[in-house]
PDB file of C-alpha atoms in Angstrom:
ATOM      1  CA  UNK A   9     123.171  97.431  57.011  1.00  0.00           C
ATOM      2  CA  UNK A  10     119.465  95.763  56.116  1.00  0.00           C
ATOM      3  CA  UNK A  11     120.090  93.730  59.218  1.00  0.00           C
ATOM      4  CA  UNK A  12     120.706  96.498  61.705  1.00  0.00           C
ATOM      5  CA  UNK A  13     117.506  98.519  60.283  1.00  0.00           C
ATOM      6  CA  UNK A  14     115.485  95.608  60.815  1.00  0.00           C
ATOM      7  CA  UNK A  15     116.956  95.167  64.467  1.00  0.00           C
ATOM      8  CA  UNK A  16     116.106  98.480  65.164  1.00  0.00           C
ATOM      9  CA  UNK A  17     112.452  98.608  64.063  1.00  0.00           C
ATOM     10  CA  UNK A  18     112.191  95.150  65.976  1.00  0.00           C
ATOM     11  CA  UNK A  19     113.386  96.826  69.656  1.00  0.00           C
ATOM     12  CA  UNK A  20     111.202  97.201  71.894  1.00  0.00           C
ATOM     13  CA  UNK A  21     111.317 100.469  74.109  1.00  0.00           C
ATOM     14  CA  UNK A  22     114.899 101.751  75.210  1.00  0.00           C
ATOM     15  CA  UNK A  23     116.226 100.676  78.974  1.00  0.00           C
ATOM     16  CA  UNK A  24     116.642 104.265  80.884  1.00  0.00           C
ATOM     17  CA  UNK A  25     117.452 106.592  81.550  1.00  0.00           C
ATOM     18  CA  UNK A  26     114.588 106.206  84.387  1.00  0.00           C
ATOM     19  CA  UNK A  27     113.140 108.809  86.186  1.00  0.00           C
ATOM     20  CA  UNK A  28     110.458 106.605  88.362  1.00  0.00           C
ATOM     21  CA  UNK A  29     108.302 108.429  90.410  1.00  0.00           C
ATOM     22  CA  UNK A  30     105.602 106.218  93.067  1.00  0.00           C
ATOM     23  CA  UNK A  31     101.993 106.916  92.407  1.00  0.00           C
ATOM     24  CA  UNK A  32     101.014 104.160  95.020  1.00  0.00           C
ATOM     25  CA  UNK A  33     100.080 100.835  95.628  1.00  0.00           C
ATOM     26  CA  UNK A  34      97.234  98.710  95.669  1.00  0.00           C
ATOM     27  CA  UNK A  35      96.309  95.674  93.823  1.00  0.00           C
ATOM     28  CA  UNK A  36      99.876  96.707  91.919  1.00  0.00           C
ATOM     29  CA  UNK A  37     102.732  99.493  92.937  1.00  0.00           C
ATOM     30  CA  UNK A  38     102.155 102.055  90.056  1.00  0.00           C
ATOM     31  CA  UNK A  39     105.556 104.225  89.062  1.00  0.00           C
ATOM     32  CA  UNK A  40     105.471 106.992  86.245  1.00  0.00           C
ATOM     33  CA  UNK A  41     108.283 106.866  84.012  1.00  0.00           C
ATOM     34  CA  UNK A  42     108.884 110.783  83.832  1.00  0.00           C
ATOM     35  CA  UNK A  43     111.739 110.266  81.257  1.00  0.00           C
ATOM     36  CA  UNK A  44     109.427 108.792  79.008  1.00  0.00           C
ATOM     37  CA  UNK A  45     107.561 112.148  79.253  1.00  0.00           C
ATOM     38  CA  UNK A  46     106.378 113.415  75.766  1.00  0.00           C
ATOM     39  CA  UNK A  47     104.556 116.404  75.648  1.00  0.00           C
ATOM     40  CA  UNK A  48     101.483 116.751  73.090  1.00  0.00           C
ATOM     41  CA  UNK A  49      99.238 120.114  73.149  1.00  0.00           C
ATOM     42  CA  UNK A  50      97.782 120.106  76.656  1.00  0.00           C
ATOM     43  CA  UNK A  51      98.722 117.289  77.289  1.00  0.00           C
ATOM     44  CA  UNK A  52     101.158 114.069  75.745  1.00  0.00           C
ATOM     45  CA  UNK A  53     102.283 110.716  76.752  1.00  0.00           C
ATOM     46  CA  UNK A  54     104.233 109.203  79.224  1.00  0.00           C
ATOM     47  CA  UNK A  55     104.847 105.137  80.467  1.00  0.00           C
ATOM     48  CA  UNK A  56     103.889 103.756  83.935  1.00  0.00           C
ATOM     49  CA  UNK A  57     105.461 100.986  84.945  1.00  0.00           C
ATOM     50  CA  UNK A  58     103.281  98.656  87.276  1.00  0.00           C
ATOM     51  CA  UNK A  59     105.076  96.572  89.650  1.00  0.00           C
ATOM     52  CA  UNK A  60     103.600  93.052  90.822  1.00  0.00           C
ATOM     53  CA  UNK A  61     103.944  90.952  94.015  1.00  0.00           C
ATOM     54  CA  UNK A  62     106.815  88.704  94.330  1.00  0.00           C
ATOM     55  CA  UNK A  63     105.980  85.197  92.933  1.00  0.00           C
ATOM     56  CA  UNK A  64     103.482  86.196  90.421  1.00  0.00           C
ATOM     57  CA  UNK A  65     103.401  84.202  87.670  1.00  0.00           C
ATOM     58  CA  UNK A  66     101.061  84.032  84.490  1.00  0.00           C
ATOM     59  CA  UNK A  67     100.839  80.746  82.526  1.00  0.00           C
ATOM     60  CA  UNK A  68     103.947  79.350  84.459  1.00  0.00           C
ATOM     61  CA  UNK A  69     106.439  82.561  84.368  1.00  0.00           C
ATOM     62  CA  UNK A  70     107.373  85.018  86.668  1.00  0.00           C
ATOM     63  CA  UNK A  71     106.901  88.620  86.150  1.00  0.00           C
ATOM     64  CA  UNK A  72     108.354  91.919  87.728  1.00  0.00           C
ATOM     65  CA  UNK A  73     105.269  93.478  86.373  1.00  0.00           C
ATOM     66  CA  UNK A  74     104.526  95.415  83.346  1.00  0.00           C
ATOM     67  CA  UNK A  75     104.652  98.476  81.176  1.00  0.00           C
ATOM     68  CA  UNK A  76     102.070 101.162  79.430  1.00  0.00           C
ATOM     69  CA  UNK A  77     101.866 104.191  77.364  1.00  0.00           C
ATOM     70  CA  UNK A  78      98.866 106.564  78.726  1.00  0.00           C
ATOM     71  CA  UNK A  79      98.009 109.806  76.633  1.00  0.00           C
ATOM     72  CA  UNK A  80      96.527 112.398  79.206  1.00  0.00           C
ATOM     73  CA  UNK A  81      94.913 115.654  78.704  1.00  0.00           C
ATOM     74  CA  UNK A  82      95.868 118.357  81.593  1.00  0.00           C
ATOM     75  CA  UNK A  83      92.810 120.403  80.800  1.00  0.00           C
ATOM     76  CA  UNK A  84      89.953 121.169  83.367  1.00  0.00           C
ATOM     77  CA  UNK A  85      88.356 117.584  82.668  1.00  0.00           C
ATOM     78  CA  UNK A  86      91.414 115.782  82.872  1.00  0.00           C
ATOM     79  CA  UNK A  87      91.100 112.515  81.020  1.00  0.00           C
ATOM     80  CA  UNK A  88      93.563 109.376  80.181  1.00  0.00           C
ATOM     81  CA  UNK A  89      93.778 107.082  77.954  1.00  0.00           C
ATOM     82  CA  UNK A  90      96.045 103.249  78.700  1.00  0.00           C
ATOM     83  CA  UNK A  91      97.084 102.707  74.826  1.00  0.00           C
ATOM     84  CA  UNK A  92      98.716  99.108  75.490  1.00  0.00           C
ATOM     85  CA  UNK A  93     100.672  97.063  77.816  1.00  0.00           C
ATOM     86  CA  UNK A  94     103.627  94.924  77.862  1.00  0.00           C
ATOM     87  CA  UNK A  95     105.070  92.519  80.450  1.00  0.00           C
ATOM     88  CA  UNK A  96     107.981  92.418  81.876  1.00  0.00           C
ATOM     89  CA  UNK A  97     109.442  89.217  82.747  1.00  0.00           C
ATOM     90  CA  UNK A  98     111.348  88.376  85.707  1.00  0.00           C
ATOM     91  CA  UNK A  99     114.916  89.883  84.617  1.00  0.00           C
ATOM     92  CA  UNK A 100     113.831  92.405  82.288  1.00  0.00           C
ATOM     93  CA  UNK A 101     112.413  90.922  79.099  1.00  0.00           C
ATOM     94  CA  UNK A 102     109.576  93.256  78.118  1.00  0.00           C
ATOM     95  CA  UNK A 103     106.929  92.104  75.558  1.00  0.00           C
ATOM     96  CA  UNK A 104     104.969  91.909  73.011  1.00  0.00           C
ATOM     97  CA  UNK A 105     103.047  94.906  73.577  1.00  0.00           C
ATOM     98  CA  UNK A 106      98.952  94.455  73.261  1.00  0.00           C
ATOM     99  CA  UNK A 107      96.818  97.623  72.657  1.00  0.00           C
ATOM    100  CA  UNK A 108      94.154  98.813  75.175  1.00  0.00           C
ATOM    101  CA  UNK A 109      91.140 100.046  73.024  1.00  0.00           C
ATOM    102  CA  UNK A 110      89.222 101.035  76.093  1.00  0.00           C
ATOM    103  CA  UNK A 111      87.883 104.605  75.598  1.00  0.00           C
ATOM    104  CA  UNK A 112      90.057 107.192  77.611  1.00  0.00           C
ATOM    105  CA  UNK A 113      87.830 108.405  80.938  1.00  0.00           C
ATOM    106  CA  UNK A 114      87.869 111.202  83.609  1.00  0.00           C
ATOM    107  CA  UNK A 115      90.700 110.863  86.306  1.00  0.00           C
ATOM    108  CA  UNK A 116      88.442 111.067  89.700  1.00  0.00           C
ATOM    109  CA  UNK A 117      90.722 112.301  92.711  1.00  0.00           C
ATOM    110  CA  UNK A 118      91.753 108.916  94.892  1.00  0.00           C
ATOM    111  CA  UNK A 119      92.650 106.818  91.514  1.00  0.00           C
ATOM    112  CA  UNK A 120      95.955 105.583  89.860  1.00  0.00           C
ATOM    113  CA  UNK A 121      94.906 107.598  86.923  1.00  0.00           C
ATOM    114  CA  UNK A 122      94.651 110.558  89.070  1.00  0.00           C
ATOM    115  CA  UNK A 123      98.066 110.727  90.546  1.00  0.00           C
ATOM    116  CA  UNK A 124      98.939 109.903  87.227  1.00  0.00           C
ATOM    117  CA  UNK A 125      98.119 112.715  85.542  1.00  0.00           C
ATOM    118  CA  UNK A 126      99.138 114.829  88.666  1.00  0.00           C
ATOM    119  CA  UNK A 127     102.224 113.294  88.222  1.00  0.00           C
ATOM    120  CA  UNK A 128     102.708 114.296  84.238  1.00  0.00           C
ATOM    121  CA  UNK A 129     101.308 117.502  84.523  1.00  0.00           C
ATOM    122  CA  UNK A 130     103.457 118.684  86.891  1.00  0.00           C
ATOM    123  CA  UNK A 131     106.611 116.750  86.824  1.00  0.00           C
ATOM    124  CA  UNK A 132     108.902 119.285  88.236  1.00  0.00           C
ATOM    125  CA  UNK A 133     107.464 118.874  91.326  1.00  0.00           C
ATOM    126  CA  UNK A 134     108.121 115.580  91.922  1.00  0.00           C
ATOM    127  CA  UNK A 135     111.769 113.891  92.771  1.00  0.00           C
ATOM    128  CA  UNK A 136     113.123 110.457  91.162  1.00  0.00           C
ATOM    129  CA  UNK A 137     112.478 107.702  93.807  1.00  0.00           C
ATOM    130  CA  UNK A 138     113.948 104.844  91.154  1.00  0.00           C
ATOM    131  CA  UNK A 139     116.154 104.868  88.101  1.00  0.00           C
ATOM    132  CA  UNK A 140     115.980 101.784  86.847  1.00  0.00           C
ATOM    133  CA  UNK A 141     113.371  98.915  86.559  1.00  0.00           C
ATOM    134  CA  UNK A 142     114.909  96.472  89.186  1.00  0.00           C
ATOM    135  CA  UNK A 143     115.035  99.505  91.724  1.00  0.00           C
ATOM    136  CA  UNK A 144     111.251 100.258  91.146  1.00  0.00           C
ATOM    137  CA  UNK A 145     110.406  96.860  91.539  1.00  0.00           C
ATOM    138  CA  UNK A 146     112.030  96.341  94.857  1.00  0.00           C
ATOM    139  CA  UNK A 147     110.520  99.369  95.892  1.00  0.00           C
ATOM    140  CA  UNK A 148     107.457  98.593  94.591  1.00  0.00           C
ATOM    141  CA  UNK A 149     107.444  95.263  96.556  1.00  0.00           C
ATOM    142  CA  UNK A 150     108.260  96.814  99.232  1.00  0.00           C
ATOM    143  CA  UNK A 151     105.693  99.064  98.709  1.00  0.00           C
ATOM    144  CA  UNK A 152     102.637  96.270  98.149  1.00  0.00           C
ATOM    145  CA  UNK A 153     104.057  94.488 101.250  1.00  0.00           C
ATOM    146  CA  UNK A 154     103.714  97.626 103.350  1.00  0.00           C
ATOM    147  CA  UNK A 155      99.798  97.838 102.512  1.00  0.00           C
ATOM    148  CA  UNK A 156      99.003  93.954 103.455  1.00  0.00           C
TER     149      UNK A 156
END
């Protein structure tokens, strides 16, 4: 029983249900994770999963890409906050997390932090184009390849 408690406090964040949706590429191919939704006030949290070029490595391993939570305020000022990020490893291994203590800013129309939080304030108007992480990142390859 101990053992199980401690597995579970030791998990990192569950695998899906997705509910991708493409914010765009650039440097990186930038989905929201509208599952991971979580309403707060005017605002809440949700995870964006950001997908990198095929190859990439850092210190010698290959990634897919990596995960963060953003809190975002839908008010008239619209800001967002990245609270961490987590890498994802070529075949799904996620982790450790590392928090982002950068202050939260103003999303200006034309940024990833824009369609972000165009994204999770209004995420009934937007369909699923991935549900699971391999999907989004051959999408989001495909994606990145498109805008060389």
């Amino acid at each position: 029983m101990i053992l199980n408690l401690l597995s579970l406090l030791t998990l990192s964040e569950p695998e899906g249900p997705h509910r991708f949706v493409f914010l765009g590429a650039g440097r990186f191919a930038q989905y929201a994770d509208l599952a991971s939704l979580q309403p707060e006030g005017d605002g809440g949290r949700i995870r964006v999963f950001q997908v990198v070029e095929p190859d990439f490595r850092a210190g010698g391993t290959p990634y897919w890409g990596g995960w963060s939570w953003w809190r975002f305020d839908c008010g008239p000022r619209g800001h967002v906050d990245r609270l961490d990020f987590a890498g994802v490893r070529e075949g799904g291994e996620e982790g450790p997390s590392t928090r982002d203590d950068a202050p939260s800013y103003e999303a200006v129309q034309g940024g990833d932090a824009f369609e972000l939080l165009v994204a999770a304030c209004n995420p009934n108007e937007f369909d699923t184009d991935a549900t699971t992480v391999e999907e989004a990142v051959r999408q989001g390859r495909a994606n990145l390849a498109a805008t060389d």
